[in-house]
Amino acid sequence: MFFLKLMCSLWKQHHCQLFLFPTPSPLLIYFLKTDPIRGQLLVLIKGYRETYAVLCRYKLEMEIIRLDFKSGLEALLREKPIKAIFLGTRIGDPNAVGQEQFSPSSTGWPPFMRVNPILDWSYRDVWAFLLACKVPYCKLYDQGYTSIGSIHDTIPNGALCIESCQITNEEQIEPGHIKYRPAYMLRDGRLERAGRMKRSNKMERKKSVTANGDADNMPCANSLFAASIIVVGDEILQGDVEDNLGPFLNKKLHSFGWAVTRRVIIPNDIDAISEEVEQRAEVNDLVFVVGGVGSLHSDVSLAGVAKAFGVRLAPDEEFEEFLRQQVGELCSGDQNEMAKLPEGITELWHHKDLAVPVIKCRNVFVLSGTTVDELDLQWKCLVELSKGTDIIEGKQQFTSVRLQTTISELELAGPFSRIDKDFPDISIGCYRRSRQVKMRTQNSDRKSTLVLTFVGKDVDRLRMAVASLSSVFPEGTFLEID
């Protein structure tokens, strides 16, 4: 509705130049999901009343489609031969990557031309136009809301909150209420979507780090922190290069006493990155994204992170100037694509030894290192910068014991399973160095080699688990290895 009013006003003032329609006025399409919860929000903001008031004011025709956006477009284009559709996309929106003022629809969508008349408008541009032209807008924007989504993720923008010391005689606050300034008073447009929050479930986060047993019975549960590592790179999935960065970061986190619950390699694809980041950020304390950071068209990690948190990817003037000073004359064009950051949620961690700062978006760190040496330097600087905070604090380190044996898996299976159940606070696993099995028809003496792993933070408990398993078999069955 916000965009509807904006475009109506634009049409009224510049319709001869801006809208190329054979009829006196454009057809406005209102997509209305049949979601009763979202319907409550529409009632709250008096959406229908305000929308029809705009239609009457500008003498426009509107059609309501009670479907989601994609399904609604498919139905609309089947009935009407529409060639172009005006959208409210602005540069930095999660779906704005690669779009221009005129862009064909994406693969998998019905064919039409996307027209983006306000693609280059900033947050300030939008509000300057609305206020100067006296365009009516939703009253929630006067109550501290700067970006309105669903009732599940929309709250007033904290950057507009009026502190008690800033309250004037005219601005009285009732007891128990918080007052916010209007949206047009937001000084930093990068914080436009700071009021779009994802509320993670703390209980789910607890479950993610207690996979080895009941948290109440785990001696180290209260000191166990979980992280995920997301490595981005088509070249790795295609087999052109090996992933050395994921294992390196895994070892660093493990040495700090952090449990790595997932390490995954995904393609240079915005949707794939977004889906993985969204899932891991909700259940892990920290998420590390490695790769896909730069100025090329394939560097889409930051766009994926922005989409995961439902914010725009917007140019950051400070970061752009920093990068321009770093590369000097090598920077071509008016804008460095690398300087676009997830809006309202990004922190730049500068360090004197880093050419490019570490990028932090809520509980997600985006690392730009492409070699083990570069990543090692970033990690050292990250640890140094986080001192005095609880973001990457060192926990009690893990201790591990590895046993090698050549007994058969069938002999080991029962006792090994019982030890695993008896010690839920110890991560007990196994992997094979070889799987050569002597067959009756063969005279080979080669046997399968198994390596058993015991990992935990309590050395005494580790030794008890190892001793319990060893006591079931003859002496010399297991060889402890480094």
XYZ file of C-alpha atoms in Angstrom, residues 3 7 86-90 93 115-118:
12
model
C 4.221 1.825 -2.829
C 3.167 5.459 -7.530
C 5.600 -1.543 -12.171
C 7.223 -2.647 -8.915
C 8.451 -0.880 -5.805
C 11.850 -2.600 -5.769
C 14.696 -0.442 -4.522
C 16.329 -5.229 -1.587
C 9.692 -1.810 -14.398
C 11.487 -0.371 -11.375
C 10.997 3.424 -11.414
C 12.331 3.948 -7.876
